């Protein structure tokens, strides 16, 4: 068999889904067999992804690779079309890595284990499909189908308010999906040809007013998933009721779908509209950073504190993708990957801590570090990564975004100074609320009321292994970011050139806001009418 033409992406999507369908037929009473089965399937699928990446992916090609296309409904030019470029490939690798670890994190699950691991494997394939599909209608279907396992995992295995959190999650995300469907159909049927192929749609010449409407609709849909203020309120509730594996998938992968879709469709397929919306994205990014950091500081619930921290960190992604610079866009990609790893590690530790203390309220903890030294070390290290300690991935990503926006020739100096200053305030707030969280959780006098009825055993080897697996790439990227950036550099360079072409003034290097008084109106680039 010629491995160059092997359907790698189709295999990685369908393999865990087909394997999930076999779970009901596996004889098992206590869940031990099915959890090993799910873990082996996850490892095999991740191994296939890694092998395809190492042998078939070329860093120097900015376009689609591993491309496959099979006719589905030829009358509508609807195909099973999958491929990976620099935007998709690192997130596909992240999906395989985080989902496999999430299956291992779900080891203690004993309630309806067959259904649980069925949903985990089905979500595995669905998540990869979201990043790999190159057909707009197929993307919408993958986006929708991937929501069902998340809803069920929240609704069945969540906390006391799981039904409320799951319902809110599905209402927000399904409501946003309506904008995806309307936008996809509009783009597909516009013009002389009907096509759902993303490359063909991107080549269409849309009027600027239609582009702006499409961009706004997609921004709402993907802003829910990122999430962007004020569409974020489902996330703290979902995290507040989720279990550790669900946490890892929400923070590690689902939020990245919103960022990926914004880059793929809003930035890549609607570049003229992006030039108009870019200042708005930056403002929303700053609001995300400041608002969520302050809200996280005020939270007494451990899960909600980390959830708002995630919202704050994703604000940097918006600033990076709106910077009109290669380093800023590269930083946005790196921030998504970095946060996927760091967010998964922190939420896994939240689950480990809750399993021992049976409380999420910081007021009821204190001094547990002396009883759980391994947990103490893991919490401290992962928190340092989250607050962007130099030598870890978060630091590199945020520095790249700061450099990208501060050196951008698309905005006035006053606007850039204000954005950098406000974003820096968010960076300062992050260590304040994270270090205070560590102090309340691990330091101080021991809470006798807690330790008298809870056995605070230290981390077991499985938990240490999961955190170690996450910390290796976090530290590796922090010390040598080229490990990851080389995967997508050629694609982000091409994408930056595309969006800069949509702003004629950038060729002459004057800023978008020519006068300082334009700062308050956040004037966008002058896009010629089509």
C-alpha positions as semicolon CSV with decimal commas, in nm:
position;residue;x (nm);y (nm);z (nm)
1;X;0,000;0,000;0,000
2;X;0,119;0,349;-0,090
3;X;0,110;0,524;0,248
4;X;0,124;0,865;0,079
5;X;-0,233;0,808;-0,044
6;X;-0,360;0,634;0,268
7;X;-0,671;0,809;0,414
8;X;-0,501;0,915;0,735
9;X;-0,748;1,180;0,852
10;X;-1,054;0,977;0,761
11;X;-0,909;0,689;0,960
12;X;-0,838;0,903;1,268
13;X;-1,195;1,039;1,257
14;X;-1,383;0,715;1,197
15;X;-1,166;0,471;1,394
16;X;-1,268;0,586;1,746
17;X;-1,631;0,628;1,637
18;X;-1,649;0,275;1,496
19;X;-1,466;0,142;1,802
20;X;-1,722;0,317;2,024
21;X;-2,003;0,129;1,850
22;X;-1,849;-0,200;1,967
23;X;-1,850;-0,103;2,335
24;X;-2,203;-0,231;2,413
25;X;-2,098;-0,581;2,306
26;X;-1,796;-0,603;2,537
27;X;-1,869;-0,820;2,844
28;X;-1,792;-0,610;3,148
29;X;-1,950;-0,562;3,491
30;X;-1,735;-0,313;3,682
31;X;-1,601;-0,098;3,396
32;X;-1,243;-0,223;3,409
33;X;-1,246;-0,387;3,068
34;X;-1,413;-0,099;2,884
35;X;-1,179;0,163;3,030
36;X;-0,877;-0,035;2,910
37;X;-1,046;-0,081;2,573
38;X;-1,113;0,294;2,542
39;X;-0,757;0,381;2,645
40;X;-0,607;0,141;2,390
41;X;-0,830;0,285;2,115
42;X;-0,727;0,636;2,215
43;X;-0,358;0,547;2,211
44;X;-0,386;0,377;1,870
45;X;-0,567;0,674;1,719
46;X;-0,313;0,917;1,865
47;X;-0,030;0,698;1,730
48;X;-0,188;0,713;1,383
49;X;-0,207;1,094;1,406
50;X;0,156;1,121;1,514
51;X;0,277;0,881;1,245
52;X;0,089;1,067;0,971
53;X;0,228;1,396;1,100
54;X;0,587;1,271;1,116
55;X;0,588;1,099;0,776
56;X;0,340;1,288;0,558
57;X;0,332;1,649;0,682
58;X;0,568;1,908;0,530
59;X;0,635;2,217;0,744
60;X;0,723;2,428;0,439
61;X;0,390;2,386;0,260
62;X;0,130;2,644;0,368
63;X;-0,165;2,477;0,196
64;X;-0,370;2,168;0,273
65;X;-0,192;1,838;0,320
66;X;-0,318;1,484;0,389
67;X;-0,608;1,590;0,167
68;X;-0,890;1,347;0,089
69;X;-1,213;1,407;-0,098
70;X;-1,492;1,162;-0,170
71;X;-1,821;1,248;-0,343
72;X;-2,119;1,253;-0,110
73;X;-2,400;1,447;-0,283
74;X;-2,256;1,545;-0,623
75;X;-2,561;1,755;-0,718
76;X;-2,470;2,003;-0,443
77;X;-2,096;1,954;-0,477
78;X;-2,113;1,811;-0,125
79;X;-1,810;1,593;-0,046
80;X;-1,643;1,416;0,242
81;X;-1,347;1,649;0,223
82;X;-1,075;1,654;0,489
83;X;-0,727;1,802;0,505
84;X;-0,482;1,966;0,741
85;X;-0,268;2,277;0,716
86;X;-0,078;2,480;0,974
87;X;-0,399;2,594;1,143
88;X;-0,550;2,246;1,176
89;X;-0,253;2,010;1,223
90;X;-0,130;2,131;1,565
91;X;-0,486;2,131;1,699
92;X;-0,547;1,779;1,567
93;X;-0,233;1,667;1,753
94;X;-0,352;1,852;2,063
95;X;-0,692;1,680;2,036
96;X;-0,540;1,333;2,022
97;X;-0,306;1,407;2,310
98;X;-0,560;1,569;2,546
99;X;-0,843;1,326;2,471
100;X;-0,623;1,022;2,535
101;X;-0,513;1,170;2,869
102;X;-0,877;1,255;2,949
103;X;-0,967;0,887;2,903
104;X;-0,693;0,800;3,151
105;X;-0,820;1,074;3,383
106;X;-1,165;0,908;3,374
107;X;-1,028;0,591;3,538
108;X;-1,241;0,629;3,857
109;X;-1,570;0,644;3,658
110;X;-1,789;0,350;3,761
111;X;-2,139;0,481;3,684
112;X;-2,256;0,362;3,340
113;X;-1,897;0,312;3,219
114;X;-1,993;0,177;2,876
115;X;-2,200;0,483;2,795
116;X;-1,934;0,716;2,932
117;X;-1,649;0,572;2,726
118;X;-1,877;0,545;2,422
119;X;-1,929;0,923;2,445
120;X;-1,558;0,986;2,501
121;X;-1,458;0,790;2,190
122;X;-1,737;0,942;1,980
123;X;-1,621;1,287;2,089
124;X;-1,262;1,192;1,997
125;X;-1,358;1,144;1,632
126;X;-1,594;1,441;1,628
127;X;-1,331;1,682;1,760
128;X;-1,077;1,578;1,499
129;X;-1,346;1,616;1,231
130;X;-1,411;1,979;1,331
131;X;-1,046;2,066;1,266
132;X;-1,000;1,849;0,957
133;X;-1,312;1,891;0,740
134;X;-1,286;2,127;0,442
135;X;-1,654;2,140;0,351
136;X;-1,878;2,403;0,511
137;X;-2,185;2,183;0,555
138;X;-1,975;1,894;0,680
139;X;-1,811;2,135;0,925
140;X;-2,153;2,237;1,056
141;X;-2,256;1,873;1,100
142;X;-1,931;1,787;1,282
143;X;-1,971;2,097;1,500
144;X;-2,325;1,993;1,598
145;X;-2,258;1,622;1,648
146;X;-1,963;1,697;1,872
147;X;-2,194;1,888;2,110
148;X;-2,409;1,584;2,191
149;X;-2,145;1,385;2,385
150;X;-2,044;1,697;2,581
151;X;-2,406;1,763;2,676
152;X;-2,462;1,405;2,790
153;X;-2,138;1,386;2,989
154;X;-2,235;1,708;3,169
155;X;-2,596;1,605;3,223
156;X;-2,527;1,251;3,349
157;X;-2,191;1,267;3,531
158;X;-2,192;1,630;3,645
159;X;-2,251;1,786;3,985
160;X;-2,570;1,885;4,165
161;X;-2,667;2,150;3,908
162;X;-2,561;1,940;3,610
163;X;-2,897;1,964;3,431
164;X;-2,891;2,343;3,444
165;X;-2,527;2,361;3,328
166;X;-2,580;2,112;3,045
167;X;-2,897;2,285;2,925
168;X;-2,728;2,624;2,930
169;X;-2,433;2,481;2,738
170;X;-2,651;2,333;2,464
171;X;-2,871;2,641;2,435
172;X;-2,576;2,876;2,394
173;X;-2,380;2,658;2,154
174;X;-2,676;2,534;1,949
175;X;-2,811;2,888;1,928
176;X;-2,476;3,008;1,797
177;X;-2,473;2,723;1,548
178;X;-2,773;2,872;1,369
179;X;-2,545;3,153;1,253
180;X;-2,300;2,892;1,116
181;X;-2,574;2,720;0,917
182;X;-2,719;3,043;0,775
183;X;-2,371;3,174;0,692
184;X;-2,264;2,846;0,530
185;X;-2,575;2,829;0,311
186;X;-2,541;3,195;0,213
187;X;-2,179;3,154;0,110
188;X;-2,246;2,824;-0,069
189;X;-2,536;2,952;-0,279
190;X;-2,395;3,298;-0,353
191;X;-2,280;3,356;-0,709
192;X;-2,306;3,142;-1,019
193;X;-2,194;2,815;-0,861
194;X;-2,328;2,621;-0,562
195;X;-2,046;2,473;-0,357
196;X;-1,973;2,395;0,005
197;X;-1,599;2,351;-0,054
198;X;-1,414;2,596;0,169
199;X;-1,142;2,672;-0,088
200;X;-1,401;2,744;-0,358
201;X;-1,605;2,961;-0,119
202;X;-1,295;3,157;-0,017
203;X;-1,233;3,235;-0,385
204;X;-1,579;3,388;-0,429
205;X;-1,605;3,768;-0,454
206;X;-1,854;3,871;-0,187
207;X;-1,978;4,232;-0,157
208;X;-1,830;4,402;0,148
209;X;-2,172;4,449;0,312
210;X;-2,245;4,077;0,283
211;X;-1,897;3,996;0,417
212;X;-1,963;4,215;0,721
213;X;-2,295;4,040;0,790
214;X;-2,136;3,697;0,753
215;X;-1,842;3,795;0,971
216;X;-2,072;3,926;1,244
217;X;-2,278;3,606;1,243
218;X;-1,972;3,383;1,259
219;X;-1,825;3,601;1,534
220;X;-2,132;3,537;1,748
221;X;-2,128;3,162;1,677
222;X;-1,759;3,111;1,742
223;X;-1,750;3,375;2,014
224;X;-1,980;3,153;2,220
225;X;-1,731;2,867;2,201
226;X;-1,410;3,072;2,248
227;X;-1,576;3,226;2,465
228;X;-1,596;3,604;2,414
229;X;-1,760;3,843;2,660
230;X;-2,063;3,866;2,695
231;X;-2,126;3,520;2,540
232;X;-1,917;3,345;2,804
233;X;-2,159;3,278;3,089
234;X;-2,218;2,912;3,000
235;X;-1,853;2,824;3,062
236;X;-1,825;2,884;3,440
237;X;-2,151;2,693;3,493
238;X;-2,034;2,403;3,274
239;X;-1,697;2,385;3,446
240;X;-1,862;2,423;3,785
241;X;-2,052;2,097;3,735
242;X;-1,818;1,895;3,512
243;X;-1,594;1,604;3,608
244;X;-1,216;1,601;3,550
245;X;-1,220;1,441;3,201
246;X;-1,497;1,676;3,087
247;X;-1,295;1,968;3,225
248;X;-0,993;1,861;3,023
249;X;-1,192;1,839;2,700
250;X;-1,372;2,170;2,758
251;X;-1,059;2,369;2,841
252;X;-0,813;2,174;2,629
253;X;-1,005;2,136;2,304
254;X;-1,357;2,283;2,285
255;X;-1,250;2,644;2,345
256;X;-0,987;2,604;2,072
257;X;-1,260;2,517;1,822
258;X;-1,387;2,873;1,850
259;X;-1,042;3,021;1,794
260;X;-0,970;2,786;1,505
261;X;-1,301;2,863;1,333
262;X;-1,241;3,237;1,367
263;X;-0,901;3,198;1,199
264;X;-1,024;2,957;0,932
265;X;-1,344;3,137;0,831
266;X;-1,354;3,491;0,964
267;X;-0,990;3,576;0,900
268;X;-0,909;3,342;0,611
269;X;-1,235;3,348;0,413
270;X;-1,360;3,702;0,490
271;X;-1,038;3,909;0,501
272;X;-1,198;4,240;0,399
273;X;-1,454;4,217;0,677
274;X;-1,178;4,114;0,918
275;X;-1,000;4,441;0,845
276;X;-1,314;4,625;0,959
277;X;-1,377;4,406;1,265
278;X;-1,014;4,381;1,378
279;X;-1,024;4,679;1,619
280;X;-1,345;4,536;1,769
281;X;-1,171;4,201;1,824
282;X;-0,890;4,377;2,006
283;X;-1,135;4,562;2,230
284;X;-1,322;4,238;2,306
285;X;-0,988;4,068;2,378
286;X;-0,891;4,337;2,629
287;X;-1,233;4,315;2,794
288;X;-1,195;3,936;2,818
289;X;-0,855;3,971;2,981
290;X;-0,946;4,237;3,238
291;X;-1,304;4,137;3,320
292;X;-1,237;3,764;3,353
293;X;-0,919;3,820;3,559
294;X;-1,106;4,044;3,805
295;X;-1,398;3,800;3,820
296;X;-1,162;3,507;3,877
297;X;-1,002;3,697;4,163
298;X;-1,341;3,725;4,333
299;X;-1,441;3,356;4,297
300;X;-1,441;3,134;4,603
301;X;-1,525;2,819;4,407
302;X;-1,208;2,653;4,275
303;X;-1,362;2,535;3,947
304;X;-1,516;2,873;3,866
305;X;-1,189;3,051;3,948
306;X;-0,999;2,842;3,694
307;X;-1,286;2,875;3,443
308;X;-1,269;3,255;3,449
309;X;-0,891;3,228;3,422
310;X;-0,943;3,038;3,094
311;X;-1,170;3,313;2,961
312;X;-0,904;3,571;3,046
313;X;-0,627;3,381;2,869
314;X;-0,833;3,336;2,554
315;X;-0,859;3,714;2,523
316;X;-0,497;3,718;2,407
317;X;-0,597;3,501;2,110
318;X;-0,831;3,775;1,986
319;X;-0,560;4,040;2,014
320;X;-0,308;3,825;1,828
321;X;-0,538;3,741;1,536
322;X;-0,629;4,110;1,493
323;X;-0,271;4,242;1,502
324;X;-0,203;4,220;1,124
325;X;0,145;4,085;1,203
326;X;0,301;3,744;1,154
327;X;0,434;3,723;1,508
328;X;0,097;3,826;1,654
329;X;-0,092;3,564;1,454
330;X;0,170;3,304;1,542
331;X;0,133;3,401;1,908
332;X;-0,244;3,352;1,886
333;X;-0,193;2,998;1,758
334;X;0,066;2,925;2,024
335;X;-0,161;3,066;2,296
336;X;-0,439;2,826;2,193
337;X;-0,204;2,528;2,207
338;X;-0,041;2,643;2,530
339;X;-0,370;2,710;2,705
340;X;-0,502;2,374;2,590
341;X;-0,220;2,205;2,779
342;X;-0,221;2,433;3,084
343;X;-0,600;2,445;3,117
344;X;-0,624;2,067;3,099
345;X;-0,359;2,030;3,369
346;X;-0,524;2,277;3,609
347;X;-0,871;2,128;3,573
348;X;-0,734;1,777;3,616
349;X;-0,580;1,892;3,944
350;X;-0,913;2,044;4,046
351;X;-1,067;1,700;4,000
352;X;-0,786;1,534;4,198
353;X;-0,829;1,782;4,483
354;X;-1,207;1,743;4,493
355;X;-1,176;1,362;4,503
356;X;-0,983;1,402;4,829
357;X;-1,143;1,703;4,999
358;X;-1,499;1,670;4,860
359;X;-1,525;2,047;4,856
360;X;-1,456;2,318;4,600
361;X;-1,477;2,615;4,836
362;X;-1,142;2,772;4,913
363;X;-1,272;2,884;5,253
364;X;-1,303;2,519;5,356
365;X;-0,952;2,422;5,250
366;X;-0,612;2,528;5,376
367;X;-0,296;2,350;5,471
368;X;-0,363;2,049;5,252
369;X;-0,018;2,084;5,095
370;X;0,147;1,935;5,401
371;X;-0,059;1,618;5,365
372;X;-0,038;1,593;4,984
373;X;0,316;1,688;4,884
374;X;0,293;1,555;4,526
375;X;-0,035;1,735;4,470
376;X;0,126;2,046;4,620
377;X;0,416;2,026;4,372
378;X;0,186;1,968;4,074
379;X;-0,047;2,255;4,168
380;X;0,245;2,492;4,210
381;X;0,412;2,398;3,880
382;X;0,093;2,415;3,673
383;X;-0,007;2,747;3,831
384;X;0,333;2,889;3,743
385;X;0,269;2,784;3,384
386;X;-0,072;2,952;3,388
387;X;0,066;3,282;3,514
388;X;0,315;3,278;3,223
389;X;0,636;3,210;3,413
390;X;0,940;3,246;3,181
391;X;1,051;2,907;3,057
392;X;0,696;2,784;3,009
393;X;0,472;2,793;2,704
394;X;0,232;3,063;2,827
395;X;0,513;3,316;2,859
396;X;0,632;3,271;2,500
397;X;0,279;3,294;2,357
398;X;0,187;3,610;2,545
399;X;0,518;3,780;2,464
400;X;0,467;3,707;2,093
401;X;0,119;3,862;2,108
402;X;0,248;4,170;2,291
403;X;0,523;4,214;2,032
404;X;0,275;4,158;1,751
405;X;0,030;4,427;1,860
406;X;0,296;4,676;1,973
407;X;0,485;4,655;1,639
408;X;0,172;4,651;1,422
409;X;0,157;4,924;1,157
410;X;-0,222;4,894;1,140
411;X;-0,306;5,104;1,446
412;X;-0,217;5,442;1,589
413;X;0,052;5,459;1,860
414;X;-0,202;5,581;2,115
415;X;-0,433;5,287;2,050
416;X;-0,145;5,037;2,073
417;X;-0,017;5,185;2,399
418;X;-0,364;5,166;2,552
419;X;-0,414;4,805;2,441
420;X;-0,072;4,694;2,564
421;X;-0,123;4,873;2,897
422;X;-0,465;4,717;2,963
423;X;-0,350;4,370;2,855
424;X;-0,048;4,408;3,084
425;X;-0,283;4,485;3,373
426;X;-0,446;4,148;3,305
427;X;-0,104;3,984;3,309
428;X;-0,037;4,142;3,650
429;X;-0,374;4,030;3,788
430;X;-0,314;3,667;3,687
431;X;-0,035;3,588;3,936
432;X;-0,228;3,773;4,207
433;X;-0,535;3,550;4,190
434;X;-0,340;3,233;4,116
435;X;-0,090;3,279;4,398
436;X;-0,366;3,373;4,641
437;X;-0,548;3,057;4,533
438;X;-0,239;2,848;4,607
439;X;-0,203;3,015;4,946
440;X;-0,561;2,941;5,047
441;X;-0,556;2,589;4,906
442;X;-0,217;2,456;5,011
443;X;-0,060;2,683;5,272
444;X;-0,164;2,811;5,611
445;X;-0,300;2,623;5,911
446;X;-0,467;2,289;5,857
447;X;-0,846;2,291;5,851
448;X;-0,931;2,042;6,127
449;X;-1,296;2,027;6,022
450;X;-1,183;1,900;5,681
451;X;-0,906;1,662;5,784
452;X;-1,115;1,507;6,059
453;X;-1,352;1,341;5,812
454;X;-1,154;1,338;5,484
455;X;-0,848;1,124;5,418
456;X;-0,603;1,346;5,231
457;X;-0,398;1,084;5,049
458;X;-0,125;1,200;4,812
459;X;-0,136;1,170;4,432
460;X;-0,128;0,822;4,289
461;X;0,103;0,720;4,000
462;X;-0,174;0,759;3,738
463;X;-0,231;1,122;3,838
464;X;0,141;1,202;3,845
465;X;0,174;1,046;3,500
466;X;-0,106;1,259;3,352
467;X;0,040;1,583;3,486
468;X;0,392;1,483;3,379
469;X;0,268;1,420;3,024
470;X;0,116;1,769;3,018
471;X;0,414;1,945;3,175
472;X;0,667;1,801;2,929
473;X;0,526;1,991;2,627
474;X;0,447;2,298;2,842
475;X;0,811;2,329;2,947
476;X;0,944;2,205;2,612
477;X;0,755;2,475;2,421
478;X;0,862;2,735;2,676
479;X;1,229;2,651;2,627
480;X;1,216;2,588;2,251
481;X;0,893;2,722;2,096
482;X;1,005;2,632;1,744
483;X;0,896;2,276;1,826
484;X;0,541;2,398;1,763
485;X;0,572;2,722;1,566
486;X;0,746;2,551;1,273
487;X;0,430;2,344;1,218
488;X;0,221;2,648;1,128
489;X;0,470;2,926;1,038
490;X;0,424;2,893;0,662
491;X;0,044;2,898;0,697
492;X;0,031;3,198;0,931
493;X;0,274;3,386;0,705
494;X;0,044;3,327;0,409
495;X;-0,263;3,422;0,613
496;X;-0,101;3,744;0,736
497;X;-0,016;3,842;0,379
498;X;-0,379;3,777;0,280
499;X;-0,533;4,000;0,546
500;X;-0,277;4,276;0,492
501;X;-0,373;4,286;0,124
502;X;-0,726;4,372;0,236
503;X;-0,597;4,699;0,384
504;X;-0,442;4,904;0,102
505;X;-0,296;5,156;0,348
506;X;-0,073;4,894;0,506
507;X;0,137;4,891;0,193
508;X;0,227;5,254;0,259
509;X;0,265;5,190;0,634
510;X;0,046;5,466;0,781
511;X;-0,162;5,356;1,082
512;X;-0,532;5,286;1,057
513;X;-0,619;5,568;1,295
514;X;-0,446;5,864;1,132
515;X;-0,534;6,115;1,404
516;X;-0,536;6,067;1,780
517;X;-0,900;6,179;1,803
518;X;-0,997;5,874;1,596
519;X;-0,899;5,655;1,890
520;X;-1,239;5,675;2,054
521;X;-1,417;5,567;1,736
522;X;-1,165;5,286;1,672
523;X;-1,181;5,360;1,299
524;X;-1,129;5,052;1,086
525;X;-0,929;5,038;0,760
526;X;-1,084;5,191;0,453
527;X;-1,206;4,894;0,249
528;X;-1,287;4,973;-0,114
529;X;-1,649;4,903;-0,209
530;X;-1,694;4,611;-0,448
